[in-house]
CSV table of C-alpha atoms in Angstrom, one decimal:
chain,number,residue,atom,x,y,z
A,1,MET,CA,11.6,-6.1,-12.6
A,2,SER,CA,12.1,-2.7,-10.9
A,3,TRP,CA,9.3,-2.2,-8.5
A,4,LEU,CA,10.0,1.5,-8.1
A,5,SER,CA,8.6,2.0,-4.6
A,6,ASP,CA,7.6,0.4,-1.4
A,7,CYS,CA,5.6,2.6,1.0
A,8,HIS,CA,4.4,0.3,3.8
A,9,VAL,CA,7.5,0.1,6.0
A,10,HIS,CA,8.0,-0.2,9.7
A,11,THR,CA,11.1,0.6,11.8
A,12,THR,CA,12.2,0.3,15.4
A,13,PHE,CA,10.2,3.5,16.1
A,14,CYS,CA,7.2,1.2,16.3
A,15,ASP,CA,7.1,-2.6,15.9
A,16,GLY,CA,9.8,-3.0,13.2
A,17,LYS,CA,13.1,-4.8,13.6
A,18,ALA,CA,15.3,-2.5,11.4
A,19,GLU,CA,16.6,1.0,11.9
A,20,ALA,CA,15.4,3.6,9.4
A,21,ASP,CA,18.9,4.1,8.1
A,22,GLU,CA,19.2,0.3,7.4
A,23,LEU,CA,16.0,0.3,5.4
A,24,ALA,CA,17.0,3.4,3.4
A,25,ALA,CA,20.3,1.8,2.5
A,26,GLN,CA,18.6,-1.4,1.4
A,27,ALA,CA,16.1,0.5,-0.7
A,28,ALA,CA,18.9,2.3,-2.4
A,29,ALA,CA,20.7,-0.9,-3.0
A,30,LEU,CA,17.5,-2.4,-4.6
A,31,GLY,CA,17.3,0.6,-6.9
A,32,LEU,CA,14.0,1.8,-5.6
A,33,LYS,CA,13.0,5.4,-6.6
A,34,THR,CA,10.8,5.9,-3.5
A,35,LEU,CA,10.8,4.6,0.0
A,36,GLY,CA,7.8,5.5,2.1
A,37,PHE,CA,8.1,5.1,5.9
A,38,SER,CA,4.8,4.4,7.6
A,39,GLY,CA,5.3,4.1,11.3
A,40,HIS,CA,2.2,3.1,13.3
A,41,ALA,CA,0.4,6.2,14.5
A,42,ASN,CA,-0.2,6.4,18.2
A,43,THR,CA,-3.1,4.6,19.8
A,44,PRO,CA,-3.4,6.1,23.3
A,45,PHE,CA,-5.1,3.0,24.7
A,46,ASP,CA,-2.3,0.6,23.6
A,47,GLU,CA,1.2,1.9,23.0
A,48,SER,CA,2.9,-1.6,23.0
A,49,TRP,CA,3.4,-1.6,19.3
A,50,CYS,CA,2.9,1.9,17.9
A,51,MET,CA,5.0,5.1,18.1
A,52,SER,CA,4.8,7.0,21.3
A,53,ARG,CA,4.2,10.7,21.1
A,54,ALA,CA,7.9,11.4,21.9
A,55,GLY,CA,8.9,8.6,19.5
A,56,THR,CA,6.8,10.3,16.8
A,57,GLN,CA,8.9,13.4,17.0
A,58,ALA,CA,12.1,11.4,16.8
A,59,TYR,CA,10.7,9.5,13.8
A,60,LEU,CA,10.0,12.8,12.0
A,61,GLU,CA,13.4,14.2,12.8
A,62,THR,CA,15.2,11.0,11.6
A,63,LEU,CA,13.2,11.0,8.3
A,64,ARG,CA,14.0,14.7,7.7
A,65,ARG,CA,17.7,13.8,8.0
A,66,LEU,CA,17.3,10.8,5.6
A,67,LYS,CA,15.5,13.0,3.1
A,68,GLN,CA,18.5,15.3,2.9
A,69,GLN,CA,21.0,12.4,3.0
A,70,TYR,CA,19.4,10.6,0.0
A,71,ASP,CA,18.4,13.6,-2.0
A,72,GLY,CA,18.8,12.9,-5.7
A,73,ARG,CA,19.3,9.2,-5.1
A,74,LEU,CA,16.2,8.0,-3.3
A,75,ALA,CA,13.0,9.9,-2.5
A,76,ILE,CA,12.1,9.4,1.1
A,77,LEU,CA,8.4,9.9,2.0
A,78,VAL,CA,7.2,10.5,5.5
A,79,GLY,CA,4.0,8.6,6.1
A,80,THR,CA,2.1,6.9,8.9
A,81,GLU,CA,-0.2,4.0,9.3
A,82,LEU,CA,-3.4,5.2,11.0
A,83,ASP,CA,-5.4,2.8,12.9
A,84,TYR,CA,-9.2,3.2,12.8
A,85,PHE,CA,-8.9,4.4,16.4
A,86,SER,CA,-5.9,6.6,16.0
A,87,PRO,CA,-6.3,10.4,16.6
A,88,THR,CA,-6.6,12.4,13.4
A,89,PRO,CA,-3.0,13.5,12.6
A,90,GLU,CA,-2.0,17.0,11.8
A,91,GLY,CA,-1.0,17.7,8.2
A,92,ILE,CA,2.6,16.6,8.7
A,93,TYR,CA,2.7,13.5,6.5
A,94,ASP,CA,3.2,12.9,2.8
A,95,TYR,CA,0.7,10.1,2.9
A,96,THR,CA,-1.3,7.9,5.2
A,97,ILE,CA,-2.4,4.2,5.3
A,98,GLY,CA,-5.8,3.4,6.8
A,99,SER,CA,-5.9,0.1,8.8
A,100,CYS,CA,-8.0,-1.6,11.4
A,101,HIS,CA,-6.0,-3.5,14.1
A,102,TYR,CA,-8.8,-3.6,16.7
A,103,VAL,CA,-12.4,-4.4,17.0
A,104,LEU,CA,-14.2,-2.3,19.6
A,105,ALA,CA,-16.7,-4.5,21.5
A,106,ASP,CA,-18.2,-4.1,25.0
A,107,GLY,CA,-16.0,-1.1,25.6
A,108,ALA,CA,-12.8,-3.2,24.9
A,109,TYR,CA,-10.3,-2.8,22.1
A,110,LEU,CA,-9.8,-6.3,20.8
A,111,PRO,CA,-6.5,-6.8,18.8
A,112,VAL,CA,-7.1,-8.4,15.4
A,113,ASP,CA,-3.6,-9.5,14.6
A,114,GLU,CA,-1.6,-9.8,17.8
A,115,SER,CA,-1.9,-13.6,18.2
A,116,ALA,CA,-4.1,-16.5,17.2
A,117,GLY,CA,-4.7,-17.3,20.9
A,118,LEU,CA,-5.8,-13.8,21.8
A,119,LEU,CA,-8.0,-13.6,18.8
A,120,ARG,CA,-9.7,-16.8,19.7
A,121,GLN,CA,-10.1,-15.7,23.3
A,122,SER,CA,-11.6,-12.3,22.3
A,123,ILE,CA,-14.2,-14.0,20.0
A,124,GLU,CA,-15.2,-16.4,22.7
A,125,GLN,CA,-15.6,-13.7,25.4
A,126,HIS,CA,-17.2,-11.0,23.4
A,127,PHE,CA,-18.9,-12.7,20.5
A,128,SER,CA,-19.9,-16.1,22.1
A,129,GLY,CA,-17.4,-17.8,19.8
A,130,ASP,CA,-19.1,-16.6,16.6
A,131,PHE,CA,-16.4,-15.5,14.2
A,132,LEU,CA,-18.9,-14.3,11.7
A,133,GLN,CA,-20.2,-11.7,14.2
A,134,PHE,CA,-16.7,-10.6,14.9
A,135,ALA,CA,-16.1,-10.3,11.1
A,136,ARG,CA,-19.3,-8.2,10.8
A,137,LYS,CA,-18.0,-5.7,13.4
A,138,TYR,CA,-14.6,-5.6,11.8
A,139,TYR,CA,-15.9,-5.0,8.3
A,140,GLU,CA,-18.3,-2.3,9.6
A,141,GLN,CA,-15.2,-0.4,10.8
A,142,MET,CA,-13.3,-1.1,7.6
A,143,ALA,CA,-16.3,0.3,5.5
A,144,ASP,CA,-15.9,3.5,7.5
A,145,MET,CA,-12.1,3.8,7.1
A,146,GLN,CA,-11.9,6.2,4.1
A,147,ARG,CA,-14.5,8.6,5.6
A,148,LYS,CA,-12.8,8.5,9.0
A,149,THR,CA,-9.2,8.8,8.0
A,150,ASN,CA,-9.2,10.2,4.5
A,151,CYS,CA,-6.2,7.8,4.0
A,152,THR,CA,-4.1,7.6,0.8
A,153,PHE,CA,-4.7,3.9,0.6
A,154,ILE,CA,-6.3,1.1,2.6
A,155,GLY,CA,-4.0,-1.3,4.5
A,156,HIS,CA,-4.4,-5.1,4.6
A,157,PHE,CA,-8.2,-5.0,4.0
A,158,ASP,CA,-8.9,-8.5,5.4
A,159,LEU,CA,-6.3,-8.5,8.2
A,160,LEU,CA,-8.7,-10.5,10.4
A,161,SER,CA,-7.7,-13.5,8.2
A,162,LYS,CA,-4.0,-13.3,9.3
A,163,PHE,CA,-4.2,-16.5,11.4
A,164,ASN,CA,-6.7,-18.3,9.2
A,165,GLU,CA,-4.3,-20.3,7.0
A,166,GLY,CA,-6.0,-23.7,6.4
A,167,GLY,CA,-9.3,-22.4,7.7
A,168,GLN,CA,-8.5,-22.4,11.4
A,169,PHE,CA,-11.1,-19.7,12.3
A,170,PHE,CA,-13.6,-19.6,9.5
A,171,SER,CA,-14.5,-20.8,6.1
A,172,GLU,CA,-14.3,-18.2,3.3
A,173,ASP,CA,-17.9,-19.0,2.3
A,174,LYS,CA,-20.7,-16.8,1.0
A,175,ALA,CA,-21.8,-15.5,4.4
A,176,TYR,CA,-18.3,-14.3,5.2
A,177,LEU,CA,-17.6,-12.9,1.8
A,178,SER,CA,-20.8,-11.0,1.7
A,179,LEU,CA,-19.5,-9.0,4.7
A,180,ALA,CA,-16.2,-8.3,3.1
A,181,PHE,CA,-17.8,-7.4,-0.3
A,182,ASP,CA,-20.2,-5.0,1.4
A,183,ALA,CA,-17.3,-3.1,3.0
A,184,ALA,CA,-15.3,-3.2,-0.2
A,185,ASP,CA,-18.2,-1.9,-2.2
A,186,VAL,CA,-18.6,1.1,0.1
A,187,LEU,CA,-14.8,1.9,0.0
A,188,CYS,CA,-14.7,1.5,-3.8
A,189,ALA,CA,-17.6,3.9,-4.2
A,190,GLN,CA,-15.6,6.4,-2.2
A,191,GLY,CA,-12.6,6.0,-4.6
A,192,ALA,CA,-10.4,4.1,-2.1
A,193,VAL,CA,-7.1,2.6,-3.2
A,194,PHE,CA,-6.3,-0.8,-1.8
A,195,GLU,CA,-2.9,-2.3,-1.1
A,196,ILE,CA,-1.9,-5.8,-2.0
A,197,ASN,CA,0.1,-6.6,1.1
A,198,THR,CA,2.7,-9.4,1.3
A,199,GLY,CA,3.8,-8.8,5.0
A,200,ALA,CA,2.1,-11.9,6.4
A,201,MET,CA,3.8,-14.0,3.8
A,202,ARG,CA,7.2,-12.7,4.8
A,203,ARG,CA,6.5,-13.5,8.5
A,204,GLY,CA,5.2,-17.0,7.7
A,205,TYR,CA,1.5,-16.5,8.6
A,206,ARG,CA,0.0,-16.7,5.1
A,207,SER,CA,0.9,-18.2,1.7
A,208,VAL,CA,-0.9,-15.5,-0.2
A,209,PRO,CA,-1.2,-11.7,0.1
A,210,TYR,CA,-4.0,-9.7,1.6
A,211,PRO,CA,-6.7,-9.3,0.3
A,212,SER,CA,-7.7,-12.8,-0.7
A,213,PHE,CA,-8.4,-13.6,-4.3
A,214,PRO,CA,-12.2,-13.4,-4.2
A,215,ILE,CA,-12.1,-10.0,-2.5
A,216,LEU,CA,-9.4,-8.8,-4.9
A,217,ARG,CA,-11.5,-9.8,-7.8
A,218,ARG,CA,-14.5,-7.9,-6.3
A,219,ILE,CA,-12.4,-4.8,-5.9
A,220,CYS,CA,-11.3,-5.1,-9.5
A,221,GLU,CA,-14.9,-5.5,-10.7
A,222,ASN,CA,-15.7,-2.2,-8.9
A,223,GLY,CA,-13.0,-0.4,-10.8
A,224,ALA,CA,-10.8,0.4,-7.7
A,225,ARG,CA,-7.0,0.9,-7.9
A,226,ILE,CA,-4.3,-1.1,-6.2
A,227,ILE,CA,-0.8,-0.5,-4.8
A,228,LEU,CA,1.8,-3.2,-3.9
A,229,SER,CA,3.1,-3.0,-0.3
A,230,SER,CA,5.4,-5.3,1.7
A,231,ASP,CA,4.4,-4.1,5.1
A,232,CYS,CA,8.0,-4.9,5.9
A,233,HIS,CA,9.4,-5.0,9.4
A,234,ASP,CA,13.0,-5.8,8.4
A,235,ALA,CA,15.3,-4.7,5.6
A,236,GLN,CA,15.1,-8.0,3.8
A,237,GLY,CA,11.3,-7.7,3.6
A,238,LEU,CA,11.4,-4.7,1.2
A,239,CYS,CA,9.4,-5.6,-2.0
A,240,PHE,CA,8.9,-9.1,-0.6
A,241,ALA,CA,7.0,-11.4,-3.0
A,242,PHE,CA,5.9,-8.5,-5.2
A,243,ASP,CA,6.1,-10.9,-8.2
A,244,ASP,CA,3.5,-13.1,-6.5
A,245,ALA,CA,1.4,-10.1,-5.7
A,246,ALA,CA,1.5,-8.8,-9.2
A,247,ALA,CA,0.6,-12.3,-10.6
A,248,LEU,CA,-2.4,-12.5,-8.3
A,249,ALA,CA,-3.5,-9.0,-9.3
A,250,ARG,CA,-3.4,-9.9,-13.0
A,251,ARG,CA,-5.3,-13.1,-12.3
A,252,ALA,CA,-8.0,-11.0,-10.6
A,253,GLY,CA,-8.2,-8.8,-13.7
A,254,PHE,CA,-6.0,-5.8,-12.9
A,255,ARG,CA,-3.8,-4.4,-15.7
A,256,SER,CA,-2.3,-1.5,-13.8
A,257,ARG,CA,-1.1,-0.5,-10.3
A,258,CYS,CA,-0.3,2.7,-8.4
A,259,VAL,CA,3.0,3.8,-7.2
A,260,LEU,CA,3.5,6.6,-4.7
A,261,MET,CA,5.9,9.1,-6.1
A,262,ASP,CA,6.4,12.7,-4.7
A,263,GLY,CA,3.5,12.1,-2.3
A,264,SER,CA,1.0,11.4,-5.1
A,265,LEU,CA,-0.3,8.2,-6.6
A,266,HIS,CA,0.6,7.5,-10.2
A,267,GLU,CA,-0.9,4.6,-12.2
A,268,ILE,CA,1.4,2.5,-14.3
A,269,PRO,CA,1.1,-0.9,-16.1
A,270,LEU,CA,1.2,-3.9,-13.9
């Protein structure tokens, strides 16, 4: 099946492993119509994984060149993945992804997805070991994402579950799901579009995409729209496990998905 587009893609300008040229060549070889680059926007308090200010300019220049190089063969979109704490970008991007990679607690920015050990340490030090309280704070921020960033779509809605394969941190029980559902309900009421993200599958952290099935079903019941994203960090990750993501979406009740073409979302059959 032709998946048409993949618009959650990272390069060596941030924490990706592939050059932009390599990803564009792979996308063209796969027959994609659109490739959207989404380098991590600068977070001034932690530049270890995002684009620096100087790197952002180089990123934009490289993508302008690729737009011209692939004109008529592959549409290159210039996007960025905004963190909840990223400065508001100027209107230089074709689209934006809104994501939450930190929880702010006690004046500290606590990484959500850097490592299982650091996550456990953060919860112990700042939430007295109570994962549910950490989740509450995370989903409070997620609920505010659309208002704060006005993003084109929501990235990996339940990223805090990245290291929870097998229930290492929490049980996906009623108490946890109520927090996720409350945030999802707010976003759905604001017309947010949610990605089904296969990136953690590609990198071996999860066996299923984000969001989890119960959350995905809740989003569907609320009438929200979805888009498939690989969150790829290497060329072989483009469109990774999209068949699995589509099957999960259909099981949750979705019958269509969005694709990002010409900087706008278009709904097509799933």
